[in-house]
């Protein structure tokens, strides 16, 4: 009887113990959440502290840091190539159409890297900093939490052409966006769930102007955009000028990570074309939009899984790449 009781106690303890997984990336390398437990035990604490300070100062920064991870992973994999400045043969991805006058938060990443270099020099990669900062930003905005698989190394090169061609654009068709996701090993669920990150953050007038005035090249607004919402947008997004004017991607709860983004899509009030097509161009996609609009917990669950999956896109592991001393330049430069 005593032996049987001990067995059940053991099972109960295992049930409540944190589960440790290793994740095999799509290039065969392994990432796991405990990667820095011995080499830099305070790594995650340091990242979270700096991110929390930055988001407290400016709520928009949560979306900006989350977006950096996305824009990094879709170009050459999750290797921090986005963070490199132009130097020598390197042409920065920051100049690409998706990033120019748009990508931000680089100073926050620099601050995190500086703090980590003091704590444990040349140990924590910039690619892992991006992944952790994206998770912490999501949590701080009220979104889901997840264990971040770690062990990425940093790229020694960047790809301006990859940044221009591989990152989904606001005016891409549904099929083009889905194709870009599939190239990265991501599927329709990942596309819709990750698009839900637009529940926080802002977009510029230049990113959706065509929807207001000339969606199909016939000088007519987008018929899938609610006309009253469109009229409000036209007040600050004229036919010409005001390119950098900012608009909330989710006007209902712009700084709170929730499922109101999907409710907006069902009301024909998605800001970007790449948002609204999720509800108008695919029955399968629309079904997911409806599920997430009705079930915030399901959205959170799928979003967390898709973020882990995205973070596993072609990371550099083992002896490939390097651990940069500065996120803006390779070590030899």
CSV table of C-alpha atoms in Angstrom, one decimal:
chain,number,residue,atom,x,y,z
A,1,UNK,CA,0.0,0.0,0.0
A,2,UNK,CA,2.8,2.4,1.0
A,3,UNK,CA,4.6,1.6,-2.3
A,4,UNK,CA,1.4,2.2,-4.3
A,5,UNK,CA,0.9,5.6,-2.5
A,6,UNK,CA,4.5,6.6,-3.2
A,7,UNK,CA,3.9,5.8,-6.9
A,8,UNK,CA,0.8,8.0,-7.1
A,9,UNK,CA,2.6,10.9,-5.3
A,10,UNK,CA,5.4,10.6,-7.9
A,11,UNK,CA,2.9,10.8,-10.7
A,12,UNK,CA,1.2,13.8,-9.2
A,13,UNK,CA,4.5,15.6,-8.8
A,14,UNK,CA,5.5,14.9,-12.4
A,15,UNK,CA,2.1,16.2,-13.6
A,16,UNK,CA,2.8,19.6,-12.0
A,17,UNK,CA,6.5,19.8,-12.9
A,18,UNK,CA,7.5,22.1,-15.8
A,19,UNK,CA,7.9,20.2,-19.0
A,20,UNK,CA,11.2,20.6,-20.7
A,21,UNK,CA,11.2,20.1,-24.5
A,22,UNK,CA,13.8,20.4,-27.1
A,23,UNK,CA,12.7,21.6,-30.5
A,24,UNK,CA,14.2,20.4,-33.8
A,25,UNK,CA,14.3,23.2,-36.2
A,26,UNK,CA,13.7,22.9,-39.9
A,27,UNK,CA,17.4,22.8,-40.6
A,28,UNK,CA,18.1,19.9,-38.1
A,29,UNK,CA,19.5,21.9,-35.2
A,30,UNK,CA,18.1,21.7,-31.7
A,31,UNK,CA,16.8,24.5,-29.6
A,32,UNK,CA,15.7,24.2,-26.0
A,33,UNK,CA,14.4,26.6,-23.3
A,34,UNK,CA,17.1,25.7,-20.7
A,35,UNK,CA,20.0,26.6,-23.1
A,36,UNK,CA,21.4,29.4,-20.9
A,37,UNK,CA,20.6,27.9,-17.5
A,38,UNK,CA,24.3,27.3,-16.7
A,39,UNK,CA,26.1,29.7,-19.0
A,40,UNK,CA,24.0,32.7,-18.2
A,41,UNK,CA,21.3,32.0,-15.6
A,42,UNK,CA,20.0,35.5,-15.4
A,43,UNK,CA,19.6,35.9,-19.2
A,44,UNK,CA,15.9,35.8,-19.4
A,45,UNK,CA,15.5,37.9,-16.3
A,46,UNK,CA,17.7,40.6,-17.9
A,47,UNK,CA,15.8,40.6,-21.2
A,48,UNK,CA,12.4,40.8,-19.4
A,49,UNK,CA,13.6,43.7,-17.2
A,50,UNK,CA,14.8,45.9,-20.1
A,51,UNK,CA,11.7,45.1,-22.2
A,52,UNK,CA,9.4,45.9,-19.3
A,53,UNK,CA,11.1,49.3,-18.8
A,54,UNK,CA,10.8,50.1,-22.6
A,55,UNK,CA,7.1,49.1,-22.8
A,56,UNK,CA,6.3,51.0,-19.6
A,57,UNK,CA,7.8,54.1,-21.3
A,58,UNK,CA,6.0,53.5,-24.6
A,59,UNK,CA,3.2,50.9,-25.0
A,60,UNK,CA,3.8,50.8,-28.7
A,61,UNK,CA,7.2,49.3,-28.2
A,62,UNK,CA,5.7,45.9,-27.4
A,63,UNK,CA,4.4,45.6,-31.0
A,64,UNK,CA,7.6,46.9,-32.4
A,65,UNK,CA,9.7,44.3,-30.6
A,66,UNK,CA,7.3,41.5,-31.6
A,67,UNK,CA,7.5,42.6,-35.2
A,68,UNK,CA,11.4,42.6,-35.2
A,69,UNK,CA,11.4,38.9,-34.5
A,70,UNK,CA,8.9,38.2,-37.3
A,71,UNK,CA,10.8,40.3,-39.8
A,72,UNK,CA,14.1,38.6,-38.8
A,73,UNK,CA,12.8,35.0,-39.0
A,74,UNK,CA,11.3,35.5,-42.5
A,75,UNK,CA,14.6,36.5,-44.0
A,76,UNK,CA,17.3,33.8,-43.9
A,77,UNK,CA,15.8,32.3,-40.7
A,78,UNK,CA,15.9,33.5,-37.1
A,79,UNK,CA,19.5,34.7,-37.1
A,80,UNK,CA,19.4,38.4,-36.2
A,81,UNK,CA,20.4,39.4,-39.8
A,82,UNK,CA,17.9,42.2,-39.5
A,83,UNK,CA,19.9,43.9,-36.7
A,84,UNK,CA,23.1,44.3,-38.8
A,85,UNK,CA,24.0,47.8,-40.0
A,86,UNK,CA,25.5,48.4,-43.4
A,87,UNK,CA,29.3,47.8,-43.1
A,88,UNK,CA,31.8,46.5,-45.6
A,89,UNK,CA,30.0,44.0,-47.9
A,90,UNK,CA,26.9,44.0,-45.7
A,91,UNK,CA,23.9,45.9,-46.9
A,92,UNK,CA,21.4,46.3,-44.0
A,93,UNK,CA,17.9,44.8,-44.2
A,94,UNK,CA,16.8,48.0,-42.4
A,95,UNK,CA,16.7,49.7,-45.8
A,96,UNK,CA,14.1,47.3,-47.3
A,97,UNK,CA,10.6,48.3,-48.1
A,98,UNK,CA,9.0,46.5,-45.1
A,99,UNK,CA,11.6,48.0,-42.7
A,100,UNK,CA,12.5,51.5,-43.9
A,101,UNK,CA,10.9,54.2,-41.7
A,102,UNK,CA,9.0,51.4,-40.0
A,103,UNK,CA,11.0,48.8,-38.1
A,104,UNK,CA,11.9,50.2,-34.7
A,105,UNK,CA,13.1,49.0,-31.3
A,106,UNK,CA,16.7,48.6,-32.2
A,107,UNK,CA,17.9,50.7,-29.3
A,108,UNK,CA,16.0,48.4,-26.9
A,109,UNK,CA,17.8,45.4,-28.3
A,110,UNK,CA,21.1,47.3,-28.0
A,111,UNK,CA,20.3,47.9,-24.3
A,112,UNK,CA,19.5,44.3,-23.7
A,113,UNK,CA,22.7,43.1,-25.4
A,114,UNK,CA,24.8,45.6,-23.4
A,115,UNK,CA,23.4,44.3,-20.2
A,116,UNK,CA,23.9,40.7,-21.2
A,117,UNK,CA,27.5,41.4,-22.3
A,118,UNK,CA,28.3,42.7,-18.8
A,119,UNK,CA,26.6,39.7,-17.1
A,120,UNK,CA,28.0,36.9,-19.4
A,121,UNK,CA,30.2,38.2,-22.3
A,122,UNK,CA,29.6,36.7,-25.8
A,123,UNK,CA,27.2,34.1,-24.5
A,124,UNK,CA,23.6,35.1,-25.5
A,125,UNK,CA,22.9,35.6,-29.2
A,126,UNK,CA,21.1,38.5,-30.6
A,127,UNK,CA,18.8,36.1,-32.4
A,128,UNK,CA,17.7,34.7,-29.0
A,129,UNK,CA,17.3,38.2,-27.6
A,130,UNK,CA,14.8,38.9,-30.4
A,131,UNK,CA,12.9,35.7,-29.6
A,132,UNK,CA,12.8,36.4,-25.9
A,133,UNK,CA,11.9,40.1,-26.4
A,134,UNK,CA,9.0,39.1,-28.6
A,135,UNK,CA,7.6,36.7,-26.0
A,136,UNK,CA,8.0,39.2,-23.1
A,137,UNK,CA,6.4,42.0,-25.2
A,138,UNK,CA,3.4,39.8,-25.9
A,139,UNK,CA,3.0,38.9,-22.2
A,140,UNK,CA,3.4,42.5,-21.1
A,141,UNK,CA,0.6,43.5,-23.5
A,142,UNK,CA,-1.7,40.9,-21.9
A,143,UNK,CA,-1.1,38.1,-24.3
A,144,UNK,CA,-0.1,34.4,-23.8
A,145,UNK,CA,3.1,33.1,-22.3
A,146,UNK,CA,5.3,30.3,-23.7
A,147,UNK,CA,8.7,28.7,-23.2
A,148,UNK,CA,11.1,30.1,-25.8
A,149,UNK,CA,13.4,27.4,-27.3
A,150,UNK,CA,16.9,28.9,-27.2
A,151,UNK,CA,20.4,28.2,-28.7
A,152,UNK,CA,20.3,30.3,-31.9
A,153,UNK,CA,23.5,31.8,-33.2
A,154,UNK,CA,23.9,35.0,-35.1
A,155,UNK,CA,24.3,35.4,-38.9
A,156,UNK,CA,27.4,37.0,-40.4
A,157,UNK,CA,25.4,38.4,-43.3
A,158,UNK,CA,22.2,40.1,-44.3
A,159,UNK,CA,19.9,39.9,-47.3
A,160,UNK,CA,18.3,43.1,-48.5
A,161,UNK,CA,16.6,41.3,-51.4
A,162,UNK,CA,15.3,38.6,-49.0
A,163,UNK,CA,13.8,41.3,-46.8
A,164,UNK,CA,12.1,42.9,-49.8
A,165,UNK,CA,10.8,39.7,-51.3
A,166,UNK,CA,10.1,37.3,-48.4
A,167,UNK,CA,8.2,39.4,-45.8
A,168,UNK,CA,4.5,39.6,-46.5
A,169,UNK,CA,3.4,43.1,-47.7
A,170,UNK,CA,0.2,44.9,-46.6
A,171,UNK,CA,-1.1,44.9,-50.2
A,172,UNK,CA,-0.2,41.3,-51.1
A,173,UNK,CA,-3.0,39.0,-52.1
A,174,UNK,CA,-4.1,36.2,-49.8
A,175,UNK,CA,-2.5,33.6,-52.0
A,176,UNK,CA,0.8,35.5,-52.1
A,177,UNK,CA,0.8,35.8,-48.3
A,178,UNK,CA,0.0,32.1,-47.8
A,179,UNK,CA,2.7,31.2,-50.2
A,180,UNK,CA,5.3,33.3,-48.3
A,181,UNK,CA,4.3,31.5,-45.1
A,182,UNK,CA,4.5,28.1,-46.7
A,183,UNK,CA,8.0,28.8,-47.9
A,184,UNK,CA,9.0,29.1,-44.3
A,185,UNK,CA,7.3,25.8,-43.3
A,186,UNK,CA,4.3,27.6,-41.8
A,187,UNK,CA,0.7,26.8,-42.6
A,188,UNK,CA,-2.7,28.5,-42.7
A,189,UNK,CA,-3.3,28.2,-38.9
A,190,UNK,CA,0.1,29.9,-38.4
A,191,UNK,CA,-0.8,32.6,-40.9
A,192,UNK,CA,-4.1,33.5,-39.2
A,193,UNK,CA,-2.8,33.1,-35.6
A,194,UNK,CA,0.3,35.1,-36.2
A,195,UNK,CA,-1.7,37.8,-38.0
A,196,UNK,CA,-3.4,38.3,-34.7
A,197,UNK,CA,-0.3,40.1,-33.5
A,198,UNK,CA,-1.9,43.1,-35.2
A,199,UNK,CA,-4.1,43.3,-32.2
A,200,UNK,CA,-1.4,45.7,-31.0
A,201,UNK,CA,0.7,48.3,-32.7
A,202,UNK,CA,0.3,50.9,-35.5
A,203,UNK,CA,0.5,51.1,-39.2
A,204,UNK,CA,1.4,54.1,-41.5
A,205,UNK,CA,-1.1,55.7,-43.9
A,206,UNK,CA,1.1,54.7,-46.8
A,207,UNK,CA,0.6,51.0,-46.0
A,208,UNK,CA,-3.2,51.1,-46.6
A,209,UNK,CA,-3.9,54.2,-48.6
A,210,UNK,CA,-4.8,52.3,-51.7
A,211,UNK,CA,-7.7,50.7,-49.9
A,212,UNK,CA,-9.2,54.1,-49.3
A,213,UNK,CA,-8.9,55.5,-52.9
A,214,UNK,CA,-7.8,53.0,-55.5
A,215,UNK,CA,-7.9,49.4,-54.4
A,216,UNK,CA,-8.2,47.8,-57.8
A,217,UNK,CA,-6.7,50.5,-60.0
A,218,UNK,CA,-10.2,51.9,-60.8
A,219,UNK,CA,-10.1,54.9,-58.5
A,220,UNK,CA,-12.6,53.2,-56.2
A,221,UNK,CA,-12.2,52.3,-52.5
A,222,UNK,CA,-12.0,48.7,-51.3
A,223,UNK,CA,-15.5,47.3,-51.2
A,224,UNK,CA,-14.6,45.0,-48.3
A,225,UNK,CA,-13.8,47.9,-46.0
A,226,UNK,CA,-16.6,49.3,-43.9
A,227,UNK,CA,-17.6,52.7,-45.4
A,228,UNK,CA,-17.9,54.5,-42.1
A,229,UNK,CA,-14.5,53.3,-40.9
A,230,UNK,CA,-13.0,54.2,-44.3
A,231,UNK,CA,-14.4,57.8,-43.9
A,232,UNK,CA,-12.7,58.1,-40.5
A,233,UNK,CA,-9.4,56.9,-42.0
A,234,UNK,CA,-9.6,59.3,-44.9
A,235,UNK,CA,-9.6,62.2,-42.4
A,236,UNK,CA,-6.0,61.6,-41.6
A,237,UNK,CA,-4.9,59.6,-44.6
A,238,UNK,CA,-5.4,61.8,-47.6
A,239,UNK,CA,-4.8,60.9,-51.3
A,240,UNK,CA,-1.4,62.4,-51.1
A,241,UNK,CA,0.8,63.5,-48.1
A,242,UNK,CA,0.7,62.2,-44.6
A,243,UNK,CA,2.5,59.0,-45.5
A,244,UNK,CA,3.9,58.6,-42.0
A,245,UNK,CA,0.7,59.3,-40.1
A,246,UNK,CA,0.1,56.4,-37.7
A,247,UNK,CA,-3.2,54.5,-37.2
A,248,UNK,CA,-4.0,51.7,-34.7
A,249,UNK,CA,-4.1,48.3,-36.3
A,250,UNK,CA,-6.8,47.4,-33.8
A,251,UNK,CA,-8.7,50.6,-32.9
A,252,UNK,CA,-10.8,48.8,-30.3
A,253,UNK,CA,-8.0,47.9,-27.9
A,254,UNK,CA,-4.8,49.1,-29.5
A,255,UNK,CA,-2.4,48.3,-26.7
A,256,UNK,CA,-4.1,45.2,-25.3
A,257,UNK,CA,-3.2,41.8,-26.8
A,258,UNK,CA,-6.6,40.1,-27.3
A,259,UNK,CA,-8.9,38.8,-30.0
A,260,UNK,CA,-10.6,42.1,-30.9
A,261,UNK,CA,-8.5,42.1,-34.1
A,262,UNK,CA,-10.5,39.1,-35.4
A,263,UNK,CA,-13.8,40.7,-34.3
A,264,UNK,CA,-12.8,43.8,-36.4
A,265,UNK,CA,-12.2,41.6,-39.4
A,266,UNK,CA,-15.7,40.1,-39.2
A,267,UNK,CA,-17.0,43.7,-39.0
A,268,UNK,CA,-15.1,44.6,-42.2
A,269,UNK,CA,-12.8,46.9,-40.2
A,270,UNK,CA,-9.4,45.4,-40.7
A,271,UNK,CA,-6.9,48.2,-41.4
A,272,UNK,CA,-4.6,46.5,-43.9
A,273,UNK,CA,-5.5,44.6,-47.0
A,274,UNK,CA,-3.4,41.7,-45.6
A,275,UNK,CA,-5.7,41.7,-42.6
A,276,UNK,CA,-9.1,41.8,-44.3
A,277,UNK,CA,-8.3,39.2,-46.9
A,278,UNK,CA,-8.2,36.6,-44.0
A,279,UNK,CA,-12.0,37.0,-43.8
A,280,UNK,CA,-12.8,37.5,-47.5
A,281,UNK,CA,-10.6,35.4,-49.7
A,282,UNK,CA,-10.6,31.9,-48.1
A,283,UNK,CA,-13.3,29.9,-46.4
A,284,UNK,CA,-10.8,28.0,-44.3
A,285,UNK,CA,-9.1,31.2,-43.2
A,286,UNK,CA,-12.5,32.8,-42.4
A,287,UNK,CA,-13.4,29.8,-40.2
A,288,UNK,CA,-10.3,30.4,-38.1
A,289,UNK,CA,-11.0,34.1,-37.9
A,290,UNK,CA,-14.5,33.2,-36.5
A,291,UNK,CA,-13.1,30.7,-34.0
A,292,UNK,CA,-10.5,33.2,-32.7
A,293,UNK,CA,-13.1,36.0,-32.5
A,294,UNK,CA,-15.3,33.7,-30.4
A,295,UNK,CA,-12.6,32.0,-28.3
A,296,UNK,CA,-9.8,34.2,-27.0
A,297,UNK,CA,-8.2,31.2,-25.2
A,298,UNK,CA,-8.0,29.3,-28.5
A,299,UNK,CA,-6.3,32.2,-30.2
A,300,UNK,CA,-3.8,32.5,-27.4
A,301,UNK,CA,-3.0,28.8,-27.6
A,302,UNK,CA,-2.5,28.8,-31.4
A,303,UNK,CA,-0.6,32.0,-31.3
A,304,UNK,CA,1.9,30.7,-28.7
A,305,UNK,CA,2.4,27.4,-30.7
A,306,UNK,CA,2.9,29.4,-34.0
A,307,UNK,CA,5.4,31.7,-32.4
A,308,UNK,CA,7.5,28.7,-31.3
A,309,UNK,CA,7.2,27.3,-34.8
A,310,UNK,CA,8.2,30.5,-36.4
A,311,UNK,CA,11.1,30.9,-34.0
A,312,UNK,CA,12.4,27.5,-35.3
A,313,UNK,CA,12.8,28.7,-38.9
A,314,UNK,CA,16.4,27.8,-40.0
A,315,UNK,CA,18.3,28.9,-36.9
A,316,UNK,CA,22.1,28.8,-36.9
A,317,UNK,CA,23.2,26.2,-34.3
A,318,UNK,CA,26.4,24.4,-33.3
A,319,UNK,CA,29.5,26.0,-34.9
A,320,UNK,CA,27.5,27.9,-37.5
A,321,UNK,CA,27.4,31.7,-37.3
A,322,UNK,CA,28.7,33.5,-34.2
A,323,UNK,CA,27.6,35.1,-30.9
A,324,UNK,CA,28.0,38.8,-31.7
A,325,UNK,CA,29.4,41.3,-29.2
A,326,UNK,CA,27.3,44.0,-30.7
A,327,UNK,CA,24.0,43.2,-32.5
A,328,UNK,CA,24.7,45.8,-35.1
A,329,UNK,CA,27.9,44.3,-36.5
A,330,UNK,CA,29.7,41.1,-37.0
A,331,UNK,CA,32.6,40.4,-34.7
A,332,UNK,CA,35.3,40.7,-37.3
A,333,UNK,CA,34.2,44.2,-38.4
